Coordinates of C-alpha atoms and ligand atoms in Angstrom, one line a residue:
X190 CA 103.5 77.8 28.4
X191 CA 106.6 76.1 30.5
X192 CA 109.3 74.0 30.4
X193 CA 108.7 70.4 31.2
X194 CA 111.3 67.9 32.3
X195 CA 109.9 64.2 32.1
X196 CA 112.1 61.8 34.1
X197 CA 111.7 57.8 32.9
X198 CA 110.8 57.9 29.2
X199 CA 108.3 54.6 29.5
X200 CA 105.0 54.3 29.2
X201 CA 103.8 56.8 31.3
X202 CA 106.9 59.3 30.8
X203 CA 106.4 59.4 27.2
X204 CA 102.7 59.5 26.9
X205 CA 102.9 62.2 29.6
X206 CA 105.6 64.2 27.8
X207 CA 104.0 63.9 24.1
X208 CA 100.2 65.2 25.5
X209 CA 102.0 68.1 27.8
X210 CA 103.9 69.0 24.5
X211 CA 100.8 68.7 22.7
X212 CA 99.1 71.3 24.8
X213 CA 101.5 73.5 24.6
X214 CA 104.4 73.4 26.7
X215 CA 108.2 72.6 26.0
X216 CA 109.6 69.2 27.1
X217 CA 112.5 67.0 27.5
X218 CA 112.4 63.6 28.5
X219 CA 115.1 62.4 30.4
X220 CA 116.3 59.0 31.0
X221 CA 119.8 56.2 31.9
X222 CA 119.3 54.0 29.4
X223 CA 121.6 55.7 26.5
X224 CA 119.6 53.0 24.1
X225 CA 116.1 53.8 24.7
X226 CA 117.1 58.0 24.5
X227 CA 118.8 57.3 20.8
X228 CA 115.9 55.5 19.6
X229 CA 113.4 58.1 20.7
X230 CA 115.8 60.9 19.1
X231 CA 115.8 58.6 15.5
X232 CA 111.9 58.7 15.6
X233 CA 111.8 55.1 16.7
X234 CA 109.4 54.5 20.0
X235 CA 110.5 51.9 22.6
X236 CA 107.4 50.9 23.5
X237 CA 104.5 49.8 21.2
X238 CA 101.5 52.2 22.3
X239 CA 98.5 53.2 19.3
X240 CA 99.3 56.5 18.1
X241 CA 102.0 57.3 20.7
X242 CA 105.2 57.4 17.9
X243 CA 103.3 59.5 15.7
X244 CA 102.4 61.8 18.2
X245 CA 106.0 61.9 19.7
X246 CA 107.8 62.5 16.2
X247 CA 105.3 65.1 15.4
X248 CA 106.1 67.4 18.3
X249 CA 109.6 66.2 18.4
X250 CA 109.4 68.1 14.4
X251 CA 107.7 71.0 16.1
X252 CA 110.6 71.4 18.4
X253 CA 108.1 71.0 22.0
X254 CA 109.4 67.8 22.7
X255 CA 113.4 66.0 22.9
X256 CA 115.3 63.7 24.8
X257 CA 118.4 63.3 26.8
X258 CA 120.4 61.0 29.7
X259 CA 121.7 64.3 30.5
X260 CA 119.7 65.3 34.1
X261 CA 121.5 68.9 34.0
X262 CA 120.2 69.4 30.0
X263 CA 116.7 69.2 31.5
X264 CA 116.0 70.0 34.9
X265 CA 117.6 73.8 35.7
X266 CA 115.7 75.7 33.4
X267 CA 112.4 73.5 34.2
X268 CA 109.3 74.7 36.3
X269 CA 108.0 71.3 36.5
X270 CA 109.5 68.0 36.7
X271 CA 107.5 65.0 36.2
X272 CA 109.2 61.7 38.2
X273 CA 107.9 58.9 36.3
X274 CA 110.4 56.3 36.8
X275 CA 109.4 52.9 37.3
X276 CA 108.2 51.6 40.9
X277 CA 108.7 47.4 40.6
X278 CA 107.7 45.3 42.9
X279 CA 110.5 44.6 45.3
X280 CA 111.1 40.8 47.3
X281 CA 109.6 41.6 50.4
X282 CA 106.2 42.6 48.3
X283 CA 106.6 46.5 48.9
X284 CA 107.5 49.0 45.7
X285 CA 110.9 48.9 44.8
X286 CA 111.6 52.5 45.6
X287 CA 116.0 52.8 44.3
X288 CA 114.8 54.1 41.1
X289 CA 112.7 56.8 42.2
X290 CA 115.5 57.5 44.9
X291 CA 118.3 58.1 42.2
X292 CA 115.6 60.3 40.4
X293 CA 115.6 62.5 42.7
X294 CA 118.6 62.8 43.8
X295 CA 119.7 63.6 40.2
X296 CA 116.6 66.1 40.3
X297 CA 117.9 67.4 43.6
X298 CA 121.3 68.0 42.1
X299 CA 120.3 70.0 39.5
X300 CA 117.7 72.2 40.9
X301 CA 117.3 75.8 39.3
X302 CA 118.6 78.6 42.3
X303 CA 116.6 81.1 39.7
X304 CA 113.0 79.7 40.4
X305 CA 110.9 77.6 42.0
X306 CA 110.7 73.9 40.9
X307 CA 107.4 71.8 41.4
X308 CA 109.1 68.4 41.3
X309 CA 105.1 66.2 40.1
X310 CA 105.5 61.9 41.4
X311 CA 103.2 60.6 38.6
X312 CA 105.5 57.2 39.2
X313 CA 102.8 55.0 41.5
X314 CA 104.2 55.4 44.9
X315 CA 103.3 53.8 48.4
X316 CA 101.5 56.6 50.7
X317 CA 104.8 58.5 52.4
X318 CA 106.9 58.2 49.0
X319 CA 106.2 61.7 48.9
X320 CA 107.8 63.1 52.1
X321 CA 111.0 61.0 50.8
X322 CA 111.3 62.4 48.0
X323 CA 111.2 66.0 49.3
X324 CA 113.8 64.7 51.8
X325 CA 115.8 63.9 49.2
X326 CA 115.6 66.9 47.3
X327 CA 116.3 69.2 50.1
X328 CA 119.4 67.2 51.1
X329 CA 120.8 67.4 47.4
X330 CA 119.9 71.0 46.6
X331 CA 122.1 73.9 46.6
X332 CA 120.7 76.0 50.0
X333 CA 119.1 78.7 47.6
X334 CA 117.2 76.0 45.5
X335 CA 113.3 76.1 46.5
X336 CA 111.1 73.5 45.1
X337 CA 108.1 72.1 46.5
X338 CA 106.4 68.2 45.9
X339 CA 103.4 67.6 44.0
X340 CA 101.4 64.0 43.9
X341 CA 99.4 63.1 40.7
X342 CA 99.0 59.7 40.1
X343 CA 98.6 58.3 36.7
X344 CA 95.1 56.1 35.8
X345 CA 95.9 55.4 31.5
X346 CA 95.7 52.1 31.0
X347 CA 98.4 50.5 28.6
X348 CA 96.7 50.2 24.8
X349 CA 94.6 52.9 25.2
X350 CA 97.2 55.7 27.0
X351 CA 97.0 58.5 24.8
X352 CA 92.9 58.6 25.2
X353 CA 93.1 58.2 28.9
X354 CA 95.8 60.6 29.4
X355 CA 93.6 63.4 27.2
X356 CA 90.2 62.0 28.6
X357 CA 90.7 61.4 32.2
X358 CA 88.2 60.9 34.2
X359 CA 89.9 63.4 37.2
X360 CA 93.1 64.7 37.8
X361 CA 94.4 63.9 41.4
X362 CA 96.8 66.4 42.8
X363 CA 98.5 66.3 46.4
X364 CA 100.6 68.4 47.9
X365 CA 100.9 71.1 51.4
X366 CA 102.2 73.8 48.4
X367 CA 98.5 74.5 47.7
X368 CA 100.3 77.1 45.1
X369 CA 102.3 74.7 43.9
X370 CA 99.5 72.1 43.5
X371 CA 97.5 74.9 41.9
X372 CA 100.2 75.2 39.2
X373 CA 99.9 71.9 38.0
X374 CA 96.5 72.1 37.7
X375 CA 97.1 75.1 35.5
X376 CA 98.9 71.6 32.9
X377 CA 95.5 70.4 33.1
X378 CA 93.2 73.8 32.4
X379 CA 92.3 72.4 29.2
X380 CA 90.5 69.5 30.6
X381 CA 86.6 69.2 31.5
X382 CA 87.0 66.6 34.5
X383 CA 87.3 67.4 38.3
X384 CA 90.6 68.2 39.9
X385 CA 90.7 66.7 43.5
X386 CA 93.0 68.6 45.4
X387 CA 94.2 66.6 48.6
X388 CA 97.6 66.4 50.7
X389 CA 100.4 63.8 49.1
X390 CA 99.8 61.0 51.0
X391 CA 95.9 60.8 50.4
X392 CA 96.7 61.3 46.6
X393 CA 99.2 58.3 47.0
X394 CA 96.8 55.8 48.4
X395 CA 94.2 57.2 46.2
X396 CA 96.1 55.3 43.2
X397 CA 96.7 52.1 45.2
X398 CA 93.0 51.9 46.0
X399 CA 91.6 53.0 42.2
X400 CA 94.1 49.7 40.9
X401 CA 93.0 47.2 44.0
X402 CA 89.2 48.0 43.6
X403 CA 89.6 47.3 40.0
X404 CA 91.8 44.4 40.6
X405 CA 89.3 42.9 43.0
X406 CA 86.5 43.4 40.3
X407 CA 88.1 41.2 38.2
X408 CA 88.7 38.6 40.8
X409 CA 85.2 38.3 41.8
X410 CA 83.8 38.1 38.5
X411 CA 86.4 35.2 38.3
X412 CA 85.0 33.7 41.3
X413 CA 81.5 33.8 40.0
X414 CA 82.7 31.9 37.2
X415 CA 84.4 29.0 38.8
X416 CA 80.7 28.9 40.6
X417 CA 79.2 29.4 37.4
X418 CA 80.7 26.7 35.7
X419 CA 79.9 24.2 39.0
X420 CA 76.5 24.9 38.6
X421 CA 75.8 25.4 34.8
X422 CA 75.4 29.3 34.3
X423 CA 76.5 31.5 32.4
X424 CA 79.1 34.1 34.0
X425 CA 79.0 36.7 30.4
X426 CA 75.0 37.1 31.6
X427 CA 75.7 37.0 35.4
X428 CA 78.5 40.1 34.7
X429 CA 75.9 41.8 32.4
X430 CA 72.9 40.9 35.0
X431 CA 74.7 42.8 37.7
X432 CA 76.5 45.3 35.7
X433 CA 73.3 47.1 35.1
X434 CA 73.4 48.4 38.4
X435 CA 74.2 51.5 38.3
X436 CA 75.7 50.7 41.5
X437 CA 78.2 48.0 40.2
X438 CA 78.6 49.2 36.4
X439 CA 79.7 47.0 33.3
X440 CA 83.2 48.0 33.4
X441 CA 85.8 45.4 34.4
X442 CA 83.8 42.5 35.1
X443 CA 84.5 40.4 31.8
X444 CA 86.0 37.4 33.4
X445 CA 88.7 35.6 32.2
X446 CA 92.6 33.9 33.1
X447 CA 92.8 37.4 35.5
X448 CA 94.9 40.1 35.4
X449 CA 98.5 40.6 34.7
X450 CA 100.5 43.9 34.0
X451 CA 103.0 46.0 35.0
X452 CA 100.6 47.3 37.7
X453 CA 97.7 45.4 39.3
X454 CA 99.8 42.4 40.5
X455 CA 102.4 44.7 42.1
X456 CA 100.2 47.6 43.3
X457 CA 97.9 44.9 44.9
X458 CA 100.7 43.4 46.4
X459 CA 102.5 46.8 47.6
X460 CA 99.5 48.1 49.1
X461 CA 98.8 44.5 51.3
X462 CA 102.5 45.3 51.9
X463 CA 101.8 48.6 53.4
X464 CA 98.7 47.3 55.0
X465 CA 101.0 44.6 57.5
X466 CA 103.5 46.5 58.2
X467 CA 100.8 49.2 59.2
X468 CA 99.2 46.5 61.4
X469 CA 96.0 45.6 59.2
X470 CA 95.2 42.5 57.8
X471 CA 94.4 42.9 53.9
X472 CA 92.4 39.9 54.0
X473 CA 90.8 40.8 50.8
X474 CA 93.4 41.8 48.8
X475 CA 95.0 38.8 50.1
X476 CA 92.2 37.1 48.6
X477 CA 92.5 39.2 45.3
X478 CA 96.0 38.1 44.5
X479 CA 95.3 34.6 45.6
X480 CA 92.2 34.3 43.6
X481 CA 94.1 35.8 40.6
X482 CA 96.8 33.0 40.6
X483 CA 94.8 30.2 40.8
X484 CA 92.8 31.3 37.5
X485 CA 96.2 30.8 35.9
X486 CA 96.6 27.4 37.4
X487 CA 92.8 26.6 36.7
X488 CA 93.6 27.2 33.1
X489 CA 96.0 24.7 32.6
X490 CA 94.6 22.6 34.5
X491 CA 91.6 23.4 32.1
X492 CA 93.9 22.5 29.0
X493 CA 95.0 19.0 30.5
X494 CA 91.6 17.6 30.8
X495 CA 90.4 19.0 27.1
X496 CA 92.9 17.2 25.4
X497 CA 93.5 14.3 28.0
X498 CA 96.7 14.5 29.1
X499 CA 99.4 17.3 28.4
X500 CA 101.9 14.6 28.2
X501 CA 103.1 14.8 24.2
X502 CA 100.4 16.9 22.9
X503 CA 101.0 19.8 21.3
X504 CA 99.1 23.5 22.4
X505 CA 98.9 26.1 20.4
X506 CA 99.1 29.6 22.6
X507 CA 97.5 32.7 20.9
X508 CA 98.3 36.3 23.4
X509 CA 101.9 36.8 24.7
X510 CA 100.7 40.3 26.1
X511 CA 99.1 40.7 29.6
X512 CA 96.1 42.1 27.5
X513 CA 95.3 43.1 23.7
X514 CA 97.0 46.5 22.1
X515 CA 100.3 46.3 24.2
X516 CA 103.1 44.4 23.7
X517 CA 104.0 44.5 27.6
X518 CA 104.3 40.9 28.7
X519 CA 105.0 42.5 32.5
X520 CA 102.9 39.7 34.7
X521 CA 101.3 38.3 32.1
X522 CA 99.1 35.0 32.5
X523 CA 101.5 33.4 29.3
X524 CA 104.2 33.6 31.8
X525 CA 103.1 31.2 34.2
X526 CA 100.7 29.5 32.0
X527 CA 103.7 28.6 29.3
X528 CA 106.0 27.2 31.7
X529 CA 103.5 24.7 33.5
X530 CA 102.2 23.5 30.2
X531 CA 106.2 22.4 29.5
X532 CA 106.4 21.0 32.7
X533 CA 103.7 18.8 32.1
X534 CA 105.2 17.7 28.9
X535 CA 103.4 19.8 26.8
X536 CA 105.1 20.9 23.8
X537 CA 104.1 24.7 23.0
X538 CA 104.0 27.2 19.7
X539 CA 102.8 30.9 20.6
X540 CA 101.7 33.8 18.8
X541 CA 101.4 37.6 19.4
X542 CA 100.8 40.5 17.1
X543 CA 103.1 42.4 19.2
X544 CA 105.0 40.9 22.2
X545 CA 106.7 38.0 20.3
X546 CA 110.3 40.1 20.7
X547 CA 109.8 40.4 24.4
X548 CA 108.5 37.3 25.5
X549 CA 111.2 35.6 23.4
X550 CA 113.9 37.0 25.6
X551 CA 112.2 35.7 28.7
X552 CA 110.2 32.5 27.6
X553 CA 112.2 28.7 27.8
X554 CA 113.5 28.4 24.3
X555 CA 111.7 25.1 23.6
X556 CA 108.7 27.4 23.2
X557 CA 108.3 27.8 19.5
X558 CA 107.6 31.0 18.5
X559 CA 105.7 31.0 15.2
X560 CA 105.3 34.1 12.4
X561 CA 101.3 34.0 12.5
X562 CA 97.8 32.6 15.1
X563 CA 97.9 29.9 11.5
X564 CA 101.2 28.3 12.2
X565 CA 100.2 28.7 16.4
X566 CA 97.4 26.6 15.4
X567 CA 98.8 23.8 12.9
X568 CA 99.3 20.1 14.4
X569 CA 98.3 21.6 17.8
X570 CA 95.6 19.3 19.6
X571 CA 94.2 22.5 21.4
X572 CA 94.4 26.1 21.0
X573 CA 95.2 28.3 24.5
X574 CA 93.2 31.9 24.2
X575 CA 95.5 34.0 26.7
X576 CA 95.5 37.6 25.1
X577 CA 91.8 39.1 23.7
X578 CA 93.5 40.3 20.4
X579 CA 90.8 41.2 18.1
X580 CA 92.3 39.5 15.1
X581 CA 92.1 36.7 17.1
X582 CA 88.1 37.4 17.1
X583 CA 88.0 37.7 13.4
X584 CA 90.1 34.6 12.7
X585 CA 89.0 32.2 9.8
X586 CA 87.9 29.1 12.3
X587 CA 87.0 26.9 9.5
X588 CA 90.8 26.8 8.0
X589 CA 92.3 26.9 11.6
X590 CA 90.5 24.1 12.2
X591 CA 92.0 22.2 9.1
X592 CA 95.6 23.2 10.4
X593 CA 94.8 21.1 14.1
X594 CA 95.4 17.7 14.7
X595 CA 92.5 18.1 17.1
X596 CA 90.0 20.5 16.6
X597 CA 89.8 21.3 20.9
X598 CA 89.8 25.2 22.0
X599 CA 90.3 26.4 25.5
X600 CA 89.1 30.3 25.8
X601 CA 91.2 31.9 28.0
X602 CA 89.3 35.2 27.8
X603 CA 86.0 34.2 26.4
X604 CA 86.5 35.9 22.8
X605 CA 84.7 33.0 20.7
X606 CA 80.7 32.2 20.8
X607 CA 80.4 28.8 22.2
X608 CA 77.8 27.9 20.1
X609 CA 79.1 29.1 16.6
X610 CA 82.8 27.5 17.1
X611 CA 80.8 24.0 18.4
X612 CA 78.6 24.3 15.5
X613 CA 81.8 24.2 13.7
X614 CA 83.1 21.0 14.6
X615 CA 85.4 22.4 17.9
X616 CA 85.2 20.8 20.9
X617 CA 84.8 24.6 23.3
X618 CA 85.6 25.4 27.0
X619 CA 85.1 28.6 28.0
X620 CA 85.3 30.6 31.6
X621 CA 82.5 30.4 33.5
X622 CA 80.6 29.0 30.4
X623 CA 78.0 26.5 30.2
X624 CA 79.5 23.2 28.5
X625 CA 77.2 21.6 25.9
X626 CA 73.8 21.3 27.7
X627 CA 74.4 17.3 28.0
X628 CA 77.6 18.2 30.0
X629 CA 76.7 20.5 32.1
X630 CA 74.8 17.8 33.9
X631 CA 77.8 16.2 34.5
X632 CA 79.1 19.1 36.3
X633 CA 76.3 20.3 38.5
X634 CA 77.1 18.8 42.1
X635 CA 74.9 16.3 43.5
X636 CA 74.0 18.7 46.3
X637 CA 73.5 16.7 50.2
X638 CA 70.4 18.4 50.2
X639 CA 68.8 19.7 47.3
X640 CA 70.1 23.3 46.9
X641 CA 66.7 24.8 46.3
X642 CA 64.6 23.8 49.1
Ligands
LIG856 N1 102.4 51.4 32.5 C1 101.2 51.9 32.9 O1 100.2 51.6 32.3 C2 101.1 52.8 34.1 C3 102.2 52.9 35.0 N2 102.1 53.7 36.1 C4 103.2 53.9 37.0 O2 104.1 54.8 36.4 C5 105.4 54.4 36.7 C6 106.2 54.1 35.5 O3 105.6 53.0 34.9 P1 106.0 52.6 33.4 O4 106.0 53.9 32.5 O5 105.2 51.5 32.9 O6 107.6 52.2 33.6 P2 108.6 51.8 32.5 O7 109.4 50.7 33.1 O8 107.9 51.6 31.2 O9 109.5 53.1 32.3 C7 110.3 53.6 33.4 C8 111.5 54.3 32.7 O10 112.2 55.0 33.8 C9 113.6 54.9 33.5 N3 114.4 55.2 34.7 C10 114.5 54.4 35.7 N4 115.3 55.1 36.7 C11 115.6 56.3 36.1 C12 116.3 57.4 36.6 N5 116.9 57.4 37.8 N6 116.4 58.5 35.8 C13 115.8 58.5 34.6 N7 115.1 57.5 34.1 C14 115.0 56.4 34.9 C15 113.8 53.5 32.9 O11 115.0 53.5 32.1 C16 112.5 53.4 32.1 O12 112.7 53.8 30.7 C17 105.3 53.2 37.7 O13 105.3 53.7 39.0 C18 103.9 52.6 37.3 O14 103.3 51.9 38.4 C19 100.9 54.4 36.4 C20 99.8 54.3 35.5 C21 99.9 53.5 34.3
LIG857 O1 98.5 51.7 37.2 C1 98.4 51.2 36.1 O2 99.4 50.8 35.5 C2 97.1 51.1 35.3 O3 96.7 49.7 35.6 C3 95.5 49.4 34.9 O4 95.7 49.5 33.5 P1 96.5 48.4 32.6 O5 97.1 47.4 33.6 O6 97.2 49.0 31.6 O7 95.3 47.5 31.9 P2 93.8 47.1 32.2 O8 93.0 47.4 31.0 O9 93.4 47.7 33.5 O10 94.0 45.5 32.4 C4 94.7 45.0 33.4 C5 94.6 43.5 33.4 O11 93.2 43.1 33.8 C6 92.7 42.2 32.8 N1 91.2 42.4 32.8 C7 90.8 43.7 32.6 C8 89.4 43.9 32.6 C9 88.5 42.8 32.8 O12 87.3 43.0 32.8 N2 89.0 41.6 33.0 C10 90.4 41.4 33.0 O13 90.8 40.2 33.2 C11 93.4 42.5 31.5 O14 93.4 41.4 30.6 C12 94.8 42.8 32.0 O15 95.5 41.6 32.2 C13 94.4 50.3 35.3 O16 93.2 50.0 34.5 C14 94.8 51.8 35.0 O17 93.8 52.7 35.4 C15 96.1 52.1 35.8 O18 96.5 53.4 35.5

C-alpha cells in the first residue's frame, strides 16, 4: 500500500482521502485553514456528507488517515499527491486557478529527492491546467526531485459522495507518464469499472463536458416545461416518455427551479470561457446558463401571481441547499430566489435540515430563519419548495395547512402530487404541471392558426 498526501480537505479531498484509506493506503490530508484541520483532528467533519464523519474517524482510529497545515509533514515521504483544492469561478467567467497555483508550489517545495512523486489534479481544472501545474513543480523542485502529473477528474456528486467515489462509473486518468498513469490506476485495482487512459488535457475537458452535458439536460427538461405549462402537459410524463429511450435515459431530466452547486454553474461557465477565448461560440452552453437563470426568475415570478402580489405577504421557503442531503448552499436557487422575493416586499421565513448555519452567514438578516418546515410554514400565504428534502415529501400537509394564513404552494421541484395536496384544500403550482383542468384552458395560447392543422 502507499502513502497518500490529499491537498484541500473539502468535499472531494476528504471523501478521496477516507475511501484511499479505506482501501488500504496511508493518508494525510493537508490543508491552510488551521480551523477546518483541528476540527477534522477532534473527530468533527467540516462538511455535512452521509456517512463521510464516520468513515473519517474510523480510519483516523486505525491510524490510515490524519491531518495537518503542515505541506512538509505530508508530501516528502508521499508517492502520490492528490491536488484537490478548490477551482472557483473567477470574474472574467474562467476557473479561478491561485489556489491550485499555491498548491503546487507548496507541493513543488517539498518534493521527495528519494522517489518519484505522481502529483494526481482531481481539483476540476480547465484543459492546459495540467502543463501549469508541472511547470510549477519543476520550477519549485530541488534539481534531483522527479515527479510526473497525472489528470483524474472527480464525477461524486455532493449527498451521495462516498457511493460514487466507491461506485464510479470509470476512472479517467491523463497523463504523457503512461507509468505514472498506470500507478494510479493501481489506487483503483479494486474497482470493476473501465479505466480510460488518455493524455491530461483530454482528461481535463473530459470533466467539463461530463458536468455541461448534464447541465444542459436539466435545462432542456426545464425548457419543455415552460412549453409544457403553455400548452397544458405534463413535463414529469414528457421526462418519463423520452427517458425510456435508451438513447436519452431517465437520469437528470426531473425538471425543476434548475441547477445550482459548487460545480455546474461554474464549470458551465469556465468551459464557455475557454470556448471564446479559443475562438468558438458556445451558443449552447450560453443557452444552458441563460436558460438556468431565468428558471430562478420564473419562480418568483411564479410566487407573485399565486398569492397576488408579493407586496406584504409573507412566503414561507422550505430548501436552503442547492439540492437535498448537502448542506452546500454554493449557487443555490435560494440565493437569488430569497433576495428578489425581499425586494418585492416580500417578507420571508426559511427552513433547511442542514444549511440553516451557512446560508445564515450569507442571506439578508430580515430573512427569518425558523427551527422547523412547521414554523417556515405558519402565517405564510404561500410555501416556496426550493430544496427536494425528503422530509419535506413526508410532511403532515393537513397541519401545515392549519399553520398558513393562505393555504397557496408553489413547488419549486415538483415533490407534492398535484392532485392529493388540491384535494386537500391547497391552492398547487407546479413546474411544467398541468393547473386544475378548468385552468389550463386559460393558459393554452389562442394559436393564429390552429396548431394542429
Ligand atoms: N464538491 C463536489 O461535489 C465536487 C467538486 N469537484 C472539484 O473538486 C475541487 C474541490 O472542490 P470541493 O471539494 O467542493 O472544494 P472545497 O471548497 O469544499 O474544498 C477545497 C479545500 O481546499 C483548501 N485549500 C485551498 N487552497 C489550498 C492550498 N493551497 N493548500 C491546501 N489546501 C487548500 C480549502 O481550504 C478547502 O478546504 C474543485 O475543483 C471542484 O470543482 C469535483 C467533483 C465533485
Ligand atoms: O463536478 C461536480 O462537482 C459534480 O457536479 C454534479 O454533482 P452535484 O453538483 O454534487 O449534484 P447533482 O446531483 O448533479 O445536482 C446538481 C444540481 O442539479 C439539480 N438537478 C439535478 C438533477 C435533475 O434532474 N434536475 C435538477 O434540477 C440539483 O437540484 C442540483 O441543484 C455532477 O452530478 C457530478 O457528477 C460532478 O462530479
Amino acid at each position: 500500500m502507499s502513502n497518500i498526501t490529499i491537498v484541500g480537505c473539502g468535499y472531494v479531498g476528504l471523501v478521496t482521502g477516507a475511501v484511499l484509506s479505506k482501501l488500504g493506503n496511508n493518508v494525510i490530508g493537508v490543508d491552510i485553514d488551521s480551523e477546518r484541520i483541528a476540527k477534522l483532528n477532534a473527530g468533527i467533519c467540516p462538511i455535512y456528507e452521509p456517512g463521510l464523519v464516520e468513515l473519517i474517524n474510523e480510519q483516523s482510529r486505525n491510524g490510515k488517515l490524519r491531518f495537518t497545515t503542515k505541506y512538509e509533514e505530508a508530501i516528502p515521504d508521499s508517492r502520490f499527491v492528490f491536488i484537490c483544492v478548490n477551482t472557483p469561478p473567477s470574474p472574467h467567467g474562467g476557473a479561478d486557478m491561485r489556489f491550485v497555483r499555491n498548491a503546487a508550489r507548496e507541493i513543488g517545495r517539498n518534493l521527495s529527492v528519494q522517489h518519484k512523486t505522481i502529483v494526481i489534479n482531481k481539483s476540476t481544472m480547465p484543459p492546459g491546467s495540467g502543463d501549469m501545474v508541472e511547470a510549477i513543480l519543476s520550477e519549485e523542485a530541488q534539481p534531483e526531485a522527479e515527479f510526473a502529473v497525472v489528470a483524474n477528474p472527480e464525477f461524486l456528486r455532493e449527498g451521495s459522495a462516498l457511493h460514487d467515489m466507491l461506485n464510479p462509473d470509470r476512472i479517467v486518468l491523463g497523463s504523457k507518464d503512461q507509468e505514472a498513469a498506470e500507478a494510479v490506476a493501481s489506487l483503483y485495482s479494486s474497482f470493476t469499472c473501465p479505466i480510460l487512459l488518455t493524455n491530461i488535457r483530454t482528461a481535463e475537458m473530459i470533466k467539463y463536458a461530463a458536468n455541461a452535458f448534464l447541465a444542459m439536460k436539466i435545462s432542456f427538461i426545464n425548457e419543455m416545461a415552460q412549453i409544457c405549462e403553455a400548452i397544458g402537459a405534463d413535463v414529469r410524463q414528457v421526462s418519463t416518455g423520452i427517458g425510456l429511450d435508451k438513447r436519452i435515459g431517465t437520469y437528470f431530466l426531473q425538471a425543476g427551479i434548475g441547477f445550482g452547486g459548487s460545480c455546474f454553474p461554474k464549470d458551465a461557465q469556465a468551459l464557455e470561457y475557454v470556448a471564446s477565448i479559443s475562438d468558438c461560440y458556445p451558443r449552447i452552453l450560453k443557452a444552458v446558463l441563460e436558460v438556468n437563470r431565468e428558471s430562478r426568475r420564473k419562480f418568483v415570478t411564479k410566487i407573485d401571481k399565486v398569492v397576488g402580489g408579493l407586496y406584504g405577504k409573507t412566503v414561507g421557503v422550505w430548501g436552503l441547499a442547492f439540492k437535498a442531503n448537502t448542506d452546500d448552499i454554493r449557487e443555490a436557487p435560494a440565493l437569488d430566489i430569497i433576495p428578489e422575493l425581499l425586494s418585492r416586499g416580500a417578507n420571508v421565513k426559511v427552513y433547511d435540515p442542514a444549511a440553516m448555519e451557512n446560508a445564515r452567514r450569507i442571506l439578508p438578516e430580515r430573512v427569518s430563519f425558523c427551527e422547523n418546515a412547521y414554523a417556515a410554514a405558519e402565517n405564510a400565504h404561500v410555501l416556496a419548495i426550493v430544496t427536494d428534502w425528503e422530509q419535506f415529501r413526508s410532511i403532515d400537509l393537513i397541519k401545515v395547512k392549519k399553520l398558513m394564513t393562505t393555504s397557496k404552494i408553489v413547488d419549486g421541484r415538483n415533490i407534492f402530487d398535484p392532485e392529493l395536496v388540491r384535494g386537500l384544500g391547497f391552492e398547487y403550482v407546479g413546474i411544467g404541471i398541468p393547473c386544475c383542468p378548468s385552468e389550463s384552458e386559460r393558459y393554452l395560447p389562442q394559436a393564429s392558426v390552429p396548431i394542429w392543422h
